[in-house]
C-alpha cells in the first residue's frame, strides 16, 4: 500500500474510517440544510440568525472542551464515542421530524444546534485521541491526514447532494438522512477489535486536572503559538457557513443547488490539501505559517470576485490553505504531546478552534447583513493575513529556530521514548 494510505493497513482503522465517511457525508448534508432552513425559510436572509445558529453549535466546545479532555484522558474513548454519536444522531432525528411535520421554528433550530454542540464538545477530544489508539504512534500523522481526507471527501459530495435534495423535497428529509448516517459510525465502533487497540494509560481521578493541562500548554511556546493562531483563524477566517451563504444568496442571488455546490467546490481544495498532508511524515512549522498566509490572501481575493463562478473557483485554494493549516496544527499536537496530556490538549485545541468560530460567526453575520457579504469576507481575510504575518515575524525574531525546534524536539523525544 502506498505511503499516502499506510494507516489503512490497520484493520481497526479501516473499519473506523468507513463508518466515519458515511457519517461525515450526512454531517455536511445537515450543515447545508440547517443554514438554508435558517436563511430562507425561518428568516428573510438573516446572516445574523445563521451566525447565532453557528455560534450555538460551537460555543459548547469553548465552555466544555477542557472538561471533555479530562474525560477523554480518564475513560475509554470508544465508550464515550458510542454515547456521543448516538446523541448527535438523535438531535438530527428530532429536528428532521419537526421540519417534516411543519412545526419547526427558529428557536427549535437554535436549541437543536446547542444540543448538537454539547454532544460534539464531549465527542471531539475523544474522537481525535482515539485515532492514536487505532493505529499507534508510527502511523498517527498519516491517520490524521486520512481522517481529514475522509471529512473533505464527504464535504465534496455532501453539500451537493444536500442542495439537490433541498430543491427537490425540502430540508426535513436531509436532517433525517443525517440521523441515519450516524448508525454507520456506531456499527464501526462495535466492530473494532479491542485486542488490537493501543490505548494510553488512563489518568486517575484527581484535582486540578484541567489546570494541569493548561499549565502544560503554557510551558510549550509552540503550543501557545498554535492555539493563538487557531483561535484567530477559527473566529474570522473559517466561518464559511456564514460567508458562503451570504455570498450565494444576498450577493449573487443563487438558489440551494448553487449554495450546496460552493461547499463541494471548496472541498476540492481541502481534499487535495489533506491528501498532500498524508504524504508528510511529521509536523512542519512552515506549512502552518504558509497555510495561514495563503488563506488570508485568497480570502481577500474571494471578497472582490466579480461573479459567482470566479468566487467558487477561488474557494479551491481557500480550502487547500485552511486544511493545510489545520492539519499541521493537529499533527503537531498528536505527535509532540505526551500521551497523558493528549486528550486535554486536543480538547483545548478544539475548544479554541470551535469557540473562536462561535464567537466570530455572529460578528461576521452581522457585518454581512449590515454592510454586505463582501465586507464580511474581506474583514475575515484581512485579520487572517495579519495573523499570519505577525506569526512569521514572531517566529523569525525568537532565538533563531526556538519554536520550530520545540515542535521537532518534542516529537523526536516522544518517538525515542516509545522505541525504548
mmCIF file of C-alpha atoms in Angstrom:
data_model
loop_
_atom_site.group_PDB
_atom_site.id
_atom_site.type_symbol
_atom_site.label_atom_id
_atom_site.label_comp_id
_atom_site.label_asym_id
_atom_site.label_seq_id
_atom_site.Cartn_x
_atom_site.Cartn_y
_atom_site.Cartn_z
ATOM 1 C CA UNK A 1 0.000 0.000 0.000
ATOM 2 C CA UNK A 2 1.363 3.460 -0.891
ATOM 3 C CA UNK A 3 2.760 5.718 1.800
ATOM 4 C CA UNK A 4 -0.200 8.063 1.347
ATOM 5 C CA UNK A 5 -2.617 5.400 2.658
ATOM 6 C CA UNK A 6 -0.412 3.406 5.027
ATOM 7 C CA UNK A 7 -2.766 3.847 8.018
ATOM 8 C CA UNK A 8 -5.357 1.771 6.125
ATOM 9 C CA UNK A 9 -3.109 -1.255 6.600
ATOM 10 C CA UNK A 10 -4.560 -1.359 10.123
ATOM 11 C CA UNK A 11 -7.876 -3.335 10.140
ATOM 12 C CA UNK A 12 -9.342 -1.325 13.003
ATOM 13 C CA UNK A 13 -8.616 1.937 11.244
ATOM 14 C CA UNK A 14 -10.234 0.681 8.025
ATOM 15 C CA UNK A 15 -13.421 -0.176 9.907
ATOM 16 C CA UNK A 16 -13.462 3.180 11.681
ATOM 17 C CA UNK A 17 -12.695 5.154 8.511
ATOM 18 C CA UNK A 18 -15.535 3.504 6.595
ATOM 19 C CA UNK A 19 -18.136 4.356 9.208
ATOM 20 C CA UNK A 20 -16.782 7.874 9.625
ATOM 21 C CA UNK A 21 -17.001 8.568 5.891
ATOM 22 C CA UNK A 22 -20.715 7.736 5.781
ATOM 23 C CA UNK A 23 -21.411 9.844 8.855
ATOM 24 C CA UNK A 24 -19.340 12.759 7.535
ATOM 25 C CA UNK A 25 -21.420 12.870 4.349
ATOM 26 C CA UNK A 26 -24.557 13.107 6.474
ATOM 27 C CA UNK A 27 -22.988 15.809 8.647
ATOM 28 C CA UNK A 28 -22.176 18.003 5.656
ATOM 29 C CA UNK A 29 -25.669 17.480 4.267
ATOM 30 C CA UNK A 30 -27.153 18.667 7.558
ATOM 31 C CA UNK A 31 -24.897 21.724 7.709
ATOM 32 C CA UNK A 32 -26.147 22.912 4.330
ATOM 33 C CA UNK A 33 -29.763 22.109 5.190
ATOM 34 C CA UNK A 34 -29.519 23.890 8.542
ATOM 35 C CA UNK A 35 -28.074 27.062 7.042
ATOM 36 C CA UNK A 36 -30.611 27.073 4.204
ATOM 37 C CA UNK A 37 -33.517 26.463 6.595
ATOM 38 C CA UNK A 38 -32.495 29.394 8.792
ATOM 39 C CA UNK A 39 -31.554 31.716 5.942
ATOM 40 C CA UNK A 40 -34.517 31.283 3.585
ATOM 41 C CA UNK A 41 -37.357 29.504 5.407
ATOM 42 C CA UNK A 42 -37.303 30.719 9.001
ATOM 43 C CA UNK A 43 -35.865 34.206 8.337
ATOM 44 C CA UNK A 44 -35.589 36.670 5.474
ATOM 45 C CA UNK A 45 -31.929 36.089 4.611
ATOM 46 C CA UNK A 46 -30.686 36.960 8.089
ATOM 47 C CA UNK A 47 -26.942 36.479 8.291
ATOM 48 C CA UNK A 48 -27.183 37.251 11.992
ATOM 49 C CA UNK A 49 -29.529 34.294 12.548
ATOM 50 C CA UNK A 50 -27.170 31.982 10.665
ATOM 51 C CA UNK A 51 -24.294 33.315 12.775
ATOM 52 C CA UNK A 52 -26.209 32.697 16.002
ATOM 53 C CA UNK A 53 -27.011 29.143 14.915
ATOM 54 C CA UNK A 54 -23.357 28.505 14.157
ATOM 55 C CA UNK A 55 -22.330 30.070 17.460
ATOM 56 C CA UNK A 56 -24.714 27.890 19.460
ATOM 57 C CA UNK A 57 -23.353 24.797 17.743
ATOM 58 C CA UNK A 58 -19.716 25.606 18.519
ATOM 59 C CA UNK A 59 -19.959 27.517 21.806
ATOM 60 C CA UNK A 60 -20.250 24.365 23.986
ATOM 61 C CA UNK A 61 -16.782 23.314 22.861
ATOM 62 C CA UNK A 62 -15.377 26.557 24.246
ATOM 63 C CA UNK A 63 -17.134 26.043 27.587
ATOM 64 C CA UNK A 64 -16.971 22.265 27.962
ATOM 65 C CA UNK A 65 -13.891 21.392 25.922
ATOM 66 C CA UNK A 66 -11.309 21.350 28.747
ATOM 67 C CA UNK A 67 -13.529 19.084 30.863
ATOM 68 C CA UNK A 68 -14.230 16.869 27.846
ATOM 69 C CA UNK A 69 -10.479 16.474 27.506
ATOM 70 C CA UNK A 70 -10.248 15.227 31.082
ATOM 71 C CA UNK A 71 -12.968 12.665 30.280
ATOM 72 C CA UNK A 72 -11.029 11.543 27.210
ATOM 73 C CA UNK A 73 -7.857 11.074 29.262
ATOM 74 C CA UNK A 74 -9.689 9.326 32.105
ATOM 75 C CA UNK A 75 -12.205 6.979 30.446
ATOM 76 C CA UNK A 76 -12.328 4.595 27.482
ATOM 77 C CA UNK A 77 -12.645 6.688 24.366
ATOM 78 C CA UNK A 78 -14.648 4.096 22.450
ATOM 79 C CA UNK A 79 -17.395 4.107 25.093
ATOM 80 C CA UNK A 80 -17.531 7.916 25.090
ATOM 81 C CA UNK A 81 -17.912 7.888 21.306
ATOM 82 C CA UNK A 82 -20.765 5.381 21.388
ATOM 83 C CA UNK A 83 -22.769 7.708 23.639
ATOM 84 C CA UNK A 84 -21.942 10.945 21.840
ATOM 85 C CA UNK A 85 -22.536 9.611 18.327
ATOM 86 C CA UNK A 86 -25.928 8.283 19.429
ATOM 87 C CA UNK A 87 -26.825 11.650 20.957
ATOM 88 C CA UNK A 88 -25.900 13.540 17.775
ATOM 89 C CA UNK A 89 -27.980 11.172 15.682
ATOM 90 C CA UNK A 90 -30.988 11.792 17.945
ATOM 91 C CA UNK A 91 -30.556 15.569 17.527
ATOM 92 C CA UNK A 92 -30.748 15.215 13.741
ATOM 93 C CA UNK A 93 -33.767 12.920 14.010
ATOM 94 C CA UNK A 94 -35.775 15.304 16.211
ATOM 95 C CA UNK A 95 -35.023 18.356 14.072
ATOM 96 C CA UNK A 96 -35.854 16.424 10.914
ATOM 97 C CA UNK A 97 -39.227 15.367 12.297
ATOM 98 C CA UNK A 98 -40.013 18.953 13.332
ATOM 99 C CA UNK A 99 -39.233 20.240 9.841
ATOM 100 C CA UNK A 100 -41.098 17.455 8.012
ATOM 101 C CA UNK A 101 -44.236 17.981 10.119
ATOM 102 C CA UNK A 102 -44.095 21.761 9.629
ATOM 103 C CA UNK A 103 -43.649 22.563 13.305
ATOM 104 C CA UNK A 104 -40.091 23.845 13.127
ATOM 105 C CA UNK A 105 -39.432 27.363 14.377
ATOM 106 C CA UNK A 106 -36.213 29.323 14.656
ATOM 107 C CA UNK A 107 -35.860 28.630 18.355
ATOM 108 C CA UNK A 108 -36.117 24.902 17.645
ATOM 109 C CA UNK A 109 -33.094 25.168 15.352
ATOM 110 C CA UNK A 110 -31.227 27.176 17.985
ATOM 111 C CA UNK A 111 -31.974 24.535 20.625
ATOM 112 C CA UNK A 112 -31.026 21.650 18.317
ATOM 113 C CA UNK A 113 -27.760 23.388 17.399
ATOM 114 C CA UNK A 114 -26.941 23.854 21.094
ATOM 115 C CA UNK A 115 -27.718 20.205 21.927
ATOM 116 C CA UNK A 116 -25.648 19.025 18.984
ATOM 117 C CA UNK A 117 -22.824 21.288 20.122
ATOM 118 C CA UNK A 118 -22.851 19.836 23.639
ATOM 119 C CA UNK A 119 -22.608 16.279 22.309
ATOM 120 C CA UNK A 120 -19.914 17.291 19.828
ATOM 121 C CA UNK A 121 -17.910 19.033 22.568
ATOM 122 C CA UNK A 122 -17.655 15.771 24.510
ATOM 123 C CA UNK A 123 -17.130 13.764 21.323
ATOM 124 C CA UNK A 124 -14.318 15.840 19.805
ATOM 125 C CA UNK A 125 -11.355 15.200 22.156
ATOM 126 C CA UNK A 126 -12.196 11.507 22.483
ATOM 127 C CA UNK A 127 -12.537 11.101 18.707
ATOM 128 C CA UNK A 128 -9.270 12.895 17.980
ATOM 129 C CA UNK A 129 -7.346 10.936 20.613
ATOM 130 C CA UNK A 130 -8.989 7.636 19.566
ATOM 131 C CA UNK A 131 -7.022 7.786 16.316
ATOM 132 C CA UNK A 132 -3.744 7.172 18.140
ATOM 133 C CA UNK A 133 -5.256 4.101 19.834
ATOM 134 C CA UNK A 134 -6.336 2.703 16.466
ATOM 135 C CA UNK A 135 -3.008 2.975 14.624
ATOM 136 C CA UNK A 136 -0.215 3.581 17.116
ATOM 137 C CA UNK A 137 2.474 6.278 17.022
ATOM 138 C CA UNK A 138 4.152 5.320 13.739
ATOM 139 C CA UNK A 139 1.040 5.996 11.674
ATOM 140 C CA UNK A 140 -0.591 8.862 13.590
ATOM 141 C CA UNK A 141 0.454 11.557 11.144
ATOM 142 C CA UNK A 142 -0.931 9.603 8.195
ATOM 143 C CA UNK A 143 -4.125 8.673 10.053
ATOM 144 C CA UNK A 144 -4.796 12.305 10.999
ATOM 145 C CA UNK A 145 -4.369 13.328 7.368
ATOM 146 C CA UNK A 146 -6.597 10.492 6.116
ATOM 147 C CA UNK A 147 -9.262 11.465 8.653
ATOM 148 C CA UNK A 148 -9.148 14.927 7.161
ATOM 149 C CA UNK A 149 -9.286 13.456 3.650
ATOM 150 C CA UNK A 150 -12.371 11.446 4.619
ATOM 151 C CA UNK A 151 -14.018 14.512 6.114
ATOM 152 C CA UNK A 152 -13.319 16.523 2.996
ATOM 153 C CA UNK A 153 -14.331 13.727 0.623
ATOM 154 C CA UNK A 154 -17.670 13.951 2.392
ATOM 155 C CA UNK A 155 -17.520 17.708 2.039
ATOM 156 C CA UNK A 156 -17.077 17.208 -1.693
ATOM 157 C CA UNK A 157 -20.287 15.212 -2.062
ATOM 158 C CA UNK A 158 -22.453 16.075 0.950
ATOM 159 C CA UNK A 159 -23.260 19.728 0.158
ATOM 160 C CA UNK A 160 -24.008 18.987 -3.492
ATOM 161 C CA UNK A 161 -26.345 16.128 -2.540
ATOM 162 C CA UNK A 162 -27.990 18.325 0.074
ATOM 163 C CA UNK A 163 -28.502 21.148 -2.420
ATOM 164 C CA UNK A 164 -30.269 18.831 -4.857
ATOM 165 C CA UNK A 165 -32.411 17.227 -2.153
ATOM 166 C CA UNK A 166 -33.417 20.596 -0.710
ATOM 167 C CA UNK A 167 -34.525 21.753 -4.152
ATOM 168 C CA UNK A 168 -36.499 18.548 -4.748
ATOM 169 C CA UNK A 169 -38.004 17.608 -1.364
ATOM 170 C CA UNK A 170 -37.021 20.289 1.171
ATOM 171 C CA UNK A 171 -34.723 20.385 4.173
ATOM 172 C CA UNK A 172 -36.568 17.983 6.510
ATOM 173 C CA UNK A 173 -35.551 14.704 4.817
ATOM 174 C CA UNK A 174 -31.924 15.853 4.757
ATOM 175 C CA UNK A 175 -31.903 16.017 8.568
ATOM 176 C CA UNK A 176 -33.412 12.517 8.726
ATOM 177 C CA UNK A 177 -30.752 11.132 6.371
ATOM 178 C CA UNK A 178 -28.053 12.609 8.594
ATOM 179 C CA UNK A 179 -29.615 10.927 11.630
ATOM 180 C CA UNK A 180 -29.445 7.548 9.879
ATOM 181 C CA UNK A 181 -25.820 8.125 8.856
ATOM 182 C CA UNK A 182 -24.697 8.004 12.494
ATOM 183 C CA UNK A 183 -25.627 4.315 12.542
ATOM 184 C CA UNK A 184 -22.561 3.641 10.370
ATOM 185 C CA UNK A 185 -20.181 5.060 12.999
ATOM 186 C CA UNK A 186 -21.900 3.203 15.821
ATOM 187 C CA UNK A 187 -21.622 -0.081 13.919
ATOM 188 C CA UNK A 188 -17.938 0.570 13.200
ATOM 189 C CA UNK A 189 -17.268 1.182 16.907
ATOM 190 C CA UNK A 190 -18.832 -2.184 17.765
ATOM 191 C CA UNK A 191 -16.754 -3.883 15.043
ATOM 192 C CA UNK A 192 -13.410 -2.504 16.280
ATOM 193 C CA UNK A 193 -11.309 -5.321 17.757
ATOM 194 C CA UNK A 194 -10.461 -4.280 21.295
ATOM 195 C CA UNK A 195 -7.466 -6.617 21.456
ATOM 196 C CA UNK A 196 -5.762 -4.661 18.644
ATOM 197 C CA UNK A 197 -6.189 -1.201 20.180
ATOM 198 C CA UNK A 198 -3.197 0.622 21.659
ATOM 199 C CA UNK A 199 -4.833 2.560 24.494
ATOM 200 C CA UNK A 200 -2.914 5.046 26.571
ATOM 201 C CA UNK A 201 -2.795 4.585 30.328
ATOM 202 C CA UNK A 202 -5.908 6.254 31.808
ATOM 203 C CA UNK A 203 -5.296 9.249 34.012
ATOM 204 C CA UNK A 204 -6.526 8.580 37.531
ATOM 205 C CA UNK A 205 -9.134 10.875 39.019
ATOM 206 C CA UNK A 206 -7.567 13.843 40.754
ATOM 207 C CA UNK A 207 -7.832 17.532 41.478
ATOM 208 C CA UNK A 208 -6.820 20.343 39.158
ATOM 209 C CA UNK A 209 -6.521 18.152 36.054
ATOM 210 C CA UNK A 210 -7.835 20.904 33.797
ATOM 211 C CA UNK A 211 -5.359 23.342 35.352
ATOM 212 C CA UNK A 212 -2.558 20.801 34.907
ATOM 213 C CA UNK A 213 -3.356 20.652 31.202
ATOM 214 C CA UNK A 214 -3.295 24.435 30.915
ATOM 215 C CA UNK A 215 -0.007 24.597 32.797
ATOM 216 C CA UNK A 216 1.493 22.036 30.440
ATOM 217 C CA UNK A 217 0.483 24.115 27.408
ATOM 218 C CA UNK A 218 1.840 27.317 28.966
ATOM 219 C CA UNK A 219 5.274 25.719 29.218
ATOM 220 C CA UNK A 220 5.268 24.951 25.490
ATOM 221 C CA UNK A 221 5.672 28.091 23.312
ATOM 222 C CA UNK A 222 4.999 26.038 20.187
ATOM 223 C CA UNK A 223 1.584 25.022 21.519
ATOM 224 C CA UNK A 224 0.803 28.573 22.624
ATOM 225 C CA UNK A 225 1.534 29.833 19.108
ATOM 226 C CA UNK A 226 -0.689 27.148 17.578
ATOM 227 C CA UNK A 227 -3.608 27.912 19.888
ATOM 228 C CA UNK A 228 -3.436 31.684 19.360
ATOM 229 C CA UNK A 229 -3.376 31.264 15.596
ATOM 230 C CA UNK A 230 -6.173 28.675 15.674
ATOM 231 C CA UNK A 231 -8.367 30.986 17.744
ATOM 232 C CA UNK A 232 -7.982 33.944 15.404
ATOM 233 C CA UNK A 233 -8.300 31.944 12.186
ATOM 234 C CA UNK A 234 -11.253 29.989 13.548
ATOM 235 C CA UNK A 235 -13.071 33.171 14.540
ATOM 236 C CA UNK A 236 -12.503 35.252 11.426
ATOM 237 C CA UNK A 237 -11.222 33.053 8.604
ATOM 238 C CA UNK A 238 -13.200 29.821 8.807
ATOM 239 C CA UNK A 239 -16.800 30.915 9.133
ATOM 240 C CA UNK A 240 -17.573 29.559 5.681
ATOM 241 C CA UNK A 241 -21.129 28.604 6.622
ATOM 242 C CA UNK A 242 -21.929 32.270 7.234
ATOM 243 C CA UNK A 243 -19.932 33.927 4.457
ATOM 244 C CA UNK A 244 -20.738 31.418 1.711
ATOM 245 C CA UNK A 245 -24.452 31.506 2.457
ATOM 246 C CA UNK A 246 -24.489 35.315 2.307
ATOM 247 C CA UNK A 247 -22.383 35.468 -0.855
ATOM 248 C CA UNK A 248 -24.504 32.842 -2.618
ATOM 249 C CA UNK A 249 -27.871 34.352 -1.765
ATOM 250 C CA UNK A 250 -27.523 38.051 -0.992
ATOM 251 C CA UNK A 251 -24.618 38.887 -3.315
ATOM 252 C CA UNK A 252 -25.147 36.552 -6.268
ATOM 253 C CA UNK A 253 -28.863 35.680 -5.916
ATOM 254 C CA UNK A 254 -28.356 31.918 -6.197
ATOM 255 C CA UNK A 255 -30.536 29.019 -5.059
ATOM 256 C CA UNK A 256 -29.911 25.937 -2.887
ATOM 257 C CA UNK A 257 -28.184 23.953 -5.646
ATOM 258 C CA UNK A 258 -25.528 26.621 -6.151
ATOM 259 C CA UNK A 259 -25.164 27.163 -2.409
ATOM 260 C CA UNK A 260 -24.542 23.448 -1.893
ATOM 261 C CA UNK A 261 -22.135 23.454 -4.831
ATOM 262 C CA UNK A 262 -19.934 26.052 -3.098
ATOM 263 C CA UNK A 263 -19.229 23.591 -0.304
ATOM 264 C CA UNK A 264 -18.347 20.871 -2.784
ATOM 265 C CA UNK A 265 -16.059 23.152 -4.788
ATOM 266 C CA UNK A 266 -14.236 24.244 -1.639
ATOM 267 C CA UNK A 267 -13.860 20.561 -0.766
ATOM 268 C CA UNK A 268 -11.765 20.065 -3.909
ATOM 269 C CA UNK A 269 -9.103 22.200 -2.253
ATOM 270 C CA UNK A 270 -9.490 20.753 1.238
ATOM 271 C CA UNK A 271 -9.341 17.186 -0.069
ATOM 272 C CA UNK A 272 -6.207 17.974 -2.089
ATOM 273 C CA UNK A 273 -4.616 19.543 0.988
ATOM 274 C CA UNK A 274 -5.487 16.530 3.131
ATOM 275 C CA UNK A 275 -4.003 14.078 0.632
ATOM 276 C CA UNK A 276 -0.822 16.130 0.353
ATOM 277 C CA UNK A 277 -0.592 16.124 4.155
ATOM 278 C CA UNK A 278 -0.919 12.323 4.126
ATOM 279 C CA UNK A 279 2.424 12.120 2.309
ATOM 280 C CA UNK A 280 4.251 14.024 5.042
ATOM 281 C CA UNK A 281 5.730 12.073 7.948
ATOM 282 C CA UNK A 282 5.921 14.726 10.645
ATOM 283 C CA UNK A 283 4.983 18.257 11.721
ATOM 284 C CA UNK A 284 6.473 21.175 9.795
ATOM 285 C CA UNK A 285 6.087 24.727 11.010
ATOM 286 C CA UNK A 286 6.345 26.236 7.540
ATOM 287 C CA UNK A 287 3.127 24.527 6.431
ATOM 288 C CA UNK A 288 1.247 26.011 9.367
ATOM 289 C CA UNK A 289 2.534 29.531 8.715
ATOM 290 C CA UNK A 290 2.213 29.218 4.954
ATOM 291 C CA UNK A 291 -1.340 27.935 5.280
ATOM 292 C CA UNK A 292 -2.344 30.954 7.349
ATOM 293 C CA UNK A 293 -0.779 33.446 4.930
ATOM 294 C CA UNK A 294 -2.298 31.770 1.883
ATOM 295 C CA UNK A 295 -5.719 31.544 3.493
ATOM 296 C CA UNK A 296 -5.727 35.267 4.243
ATOM 297 C CA UNK A 297 -4.565 36.251 0.758
ATOM 298 C CA UNK A 298 -7.078 34.133 -1.145
ATOM 299 C CA UNK A 299 -9.947 35.085 1.184
ATOM 300 C CA UNK A 300 -9.275 38.720 0.333
ATOM 301 C CA UNK A 301 -9.265 37.771 -3.334
ATOM 302 C CA UNK A 302 -12.612 36.000 -2.884
ATOM 303 C CA UNK A 303 -14.140 39.168 -1.443
ATOM 304 C CA UNK A 304 -13.628 41.038 -4.729
ATOM 305 C CA UNK A 305 -14.607 38.209 -7.076
ATOM 306 C CA UNK A 306 -16.968 39.744 -9.664
ATOM 307 C CA UNK A 307 -19.055 36.636 -10.430
ATOM 308 C CA UNK A 308 -20.362 33.576 -8.634
ATOM 309 C CA UNK A 309 -18.165 31.175 -10.610
ATOM 310 C CA UNK A 310 -14.971 33.152 -10.032
ATOM 311 C CA UNK A 311 -15.819 33.258 -6.317
ATOM 312 C CA UNK A 312 -16.381 29.494 -6.385
ATOM 313 C CA UNK A 313 -13.033 28.910 -8.130
ATOM 314 C CA UNK A 314 -11.158 30.983 -5.533
ATOM 315 C CA UNK A 315 -12.643 28.782 -2.802
ATOM 316 C CA UNK A 316 -10.442 25.896 -4.006
ATOM 317 C CA UNK A 317 -7.150 27.467 -2.804
ATOM 318 C CA UNK A 318 -9.001 28.812 0.233
ATOM 319 C CA UNK A 319 -9.949 25.247 1.137
ATOM 320 C CA UNK A 320 -6.445 23.924 0.467
ATOM 321 C CA UNK A 321 -4.858 26.600 2.647
ATOM 322 C CA UNK A 322 -7.279 26.119 5.530
ATOM 323 C CA UNK A 323 -6.804 22.346 5.684
ATOM 324 C CA UNK A 324 -3.016 22.671 5.358
ATOM 325 C CA UNK A 325 -3.023 24.963 8.381
ATOM 326 C CA UNK A 326 -5.366 22.789 10.464
ATOM 327 C CA UNK A 327 -3.641 19.510 9.608
ATOM 328 C CA UNK A 328 -0.270 20.970 10.569
ATOM 329 C CA UNK A 329 -1.659 22.097 13.915
ATOM 330 C CA UNK A 330 -3.406 18.794 14.645
ATOM 331 C CA UNK A 331 -0.427 16.651 13.648
ATOM 332 C CA UNK A 332 1.951 18.696 15.777
ATOM 333 C CA UNK A 333 -0.268 18.193 18.817
ATOM 334 C CA UNK A 334 -0.799 14.472 18.203
ATOM 335 C CA UNK A 335 2.913 13.773 17.749
ATOM 336 C CA UNK A 336 4.533 16.108 20.258
ATOM 337 C CA UNK A 337 2.237 15.994 23.300
ATOM 338 C CA UNK A 338 2.784 13.344 25.965
ATOM 339 C CA UNK A 339 0.009 10.687 25.935
ATOM 340 C CA UNK A 340 -1.280 11.538 29.425
ATOM 341 C CA UNK A 341 -1.982 15.106 28.293
ATOM 342 C CA UNK A 342 -3.117 14.431 24.726
ATOM 343 C CA UNK A 343 -6.855 14.442 25.419
ATOM 344 C CA UNK A 344 -6.702 17.687 27.375
ATOM 345 C CA UNK A 345 -4.505 19.479 24.833
ATOM 346 C CA UNK A 346 -6.667 18.304 21.932
ATOM 347 C CA UNK A 347 -9.716 19.456 23.870
ATOM 348 C CA UNK A 348 -8.175 22.877 24.361
ATOM 349 C CA UNK A 349 -7.287 22.993 20.655
ATOM 350 C CA UNK A 350 -10.856 22.127 19.638
ATOM 351 C CA UNK A 351 -12.310 24.481 22.238
ATOM 352 C CA UNK A 352 -10.330 27.408 20.878
ATOM 353 C CA UNK A 353 -10.953 26.488 17.233
ATOM 354 C CA UNK A 354 -14.688 25.939 17.569
ATOM 355 C CA UNK A 355 -15.076 28.509 20.309
ATOM 356 C CA UNK A 356 -13.454 31.044 18.020
ATOM 357 C CA UNK A 357 -15.966 30.105 15.347
ATOM 358 C CA UNK A 358 -18.789 30.529 17.847
ATOM 359 C CA UNK A 359 -17.581 33.999 18.792
ATOM 360 C CA UNK A 360 -16.799 35.107 15.269
ATOM 361 C CA UNK A 361 -19.888 33.739 13.479
ATOM 362 C CA UNK A 362 -22.441 36.268 14.830
ATOM 363 C CA UNK A 363 -19.992 39.107 14.197
ATOM 364 C CA UNK A 364 -19.319 38.006 10.624
ATOM 365 C CA UNK A 365 -23.049 37.513 10.073
ATOM 366 C CA UNK A 366 -23.784 40.997 11.415
ATOM 367 C CA UNK A 367 -21.125 42.574 9.181
ATOM 368 C CA UNK A 368 -22.569 40.744 6.191
ATOM 369 C CA UNK A 369 -26.114 41.805 6.988
ATOM 370 C CA UNK A 370 -25.328 45.439 7.780
ATOM 371 C CA UNK A 371 -22.546 46.236 5.303
ATOM 372 C CA UNK A 372 -22.762 43.493 2.691
ATOM 373 C CA UNK A 373 -21.422 39.985 2.236
ATOM 374 C CA UNK A 374 -18.212 41.138 0.573
ATOM 375 C CA UNK A 375 -17.231 43.204 3.618
ATOM 376 C CA UNK A 376 -17.644 40.174 5.866
ATOM 377 C CA UNK A 377 -15.365 38.085 3.633
ATOM 378 C CA UNK A 378 -12.814 40.898 3.316
ATOM 379 C CA UNK A 379 -12.715 41.548 7.067
ATOM 380 C CA UNK A 380 -12.035 37.882 7.759
ATOM 381 C CA UNK A 381 -9.311 37.706 5.136
ATOM 382 C CA UNK A 382 -7.566 40.814 6.425
ATOM 383 C CA UNK A 383 -7.473 39.529 10.007
ATOM 384 C CA UNK A 384 -6.198 36.114 8.915
ATOM 385 C CA UNK A 385 -3.455 37.639 6.768
ATOM 386 C CA UNK A 386 -2.391 39.953 9.594
ATOM 387 C CA UNK A 387 -2.262 36.986 11.974
ATOM 388 C CA UNK A 388 -0.075 35.038 9.554
ATOM 389 C CA UNK A 389 2.324 37.931 9.061
ATOM 390 C CA UNK A 390 2.579 38.569 12.808
ATOM 391 C CA UNK A 391 3.274 34.874 13.451
ATOM 392 C CA UNK A 392 6.050 34.783 10.859
ATOM 393 C CA UNK A 393 7.649 37.869 12.434
ATOM 394 C CA UNK A 394 7.352 36.339 15.913
ATOM 395 C CA UNK A 395 8.970 33.076 14.842
ATOM 396 C CA UNK A 396 11.789 34.827 12.986
ATOM 397 C CA UNK A 397 12.571 37.111 15.930
ATOM 398 C CA UNK A 398 12.827 34.361 18.533
ATOM 399 C CA UNK A 399 16.279 32.870 19.085
ATOM 400 C CA UNK A 400 16.649 31.552 15.553
ATOM 401 C CA UNK A 401 14.677 28.283 15.487
ATOM 402 C CA UNK A 402 13.257 28.166 19.006
ATOM 403 C CA UNK A 403 9.651 27.370 18.174
ATOM 404 C CA UNK A 404 10.414 25.127 15.221
ATOM 405 C CA UNK A 405 12.947 23.163 17.247
ATOM 406 C CA UNK A 406 10.440 22.903 20.099
ATOM 407 C CA UNK A 407 8.000 21.168 17.757
ATOM 408 C CA UNK A 408 10.579 18.826 16.291
ATOM 409 C CA UNK A 409 12.369 18.047 19.544
ATOM 410 C CA UNK A 410 9.154 17.158 21.363
ATOM 411 C CA UNK A 411 8.186 14.816 18.562
ATOM 412 C CA UNK A 412 11.623 13.146 18.475
ATOM 413 C CA UNK A 413 11.668 12.755 22.271
ATOM 414 C CA UNK A 414 8.338 11.008 22.165
ATOM 415 C CA UNK A 415 9.434 8.627 19.396
ATOM 416 C CA UNK A 416 12.638 7.813 21.254
ATOM 417 C CA UNK A 417 10.698 7.046 24.427
ATOM 418 C CA UNK A 418 8.325 4.745 22.599
ATOM 419 C CA UNK A 419 11.183 2.982 20.795
ATOM 420 C CA UNK A 420 12.890 2.224 24.089
#
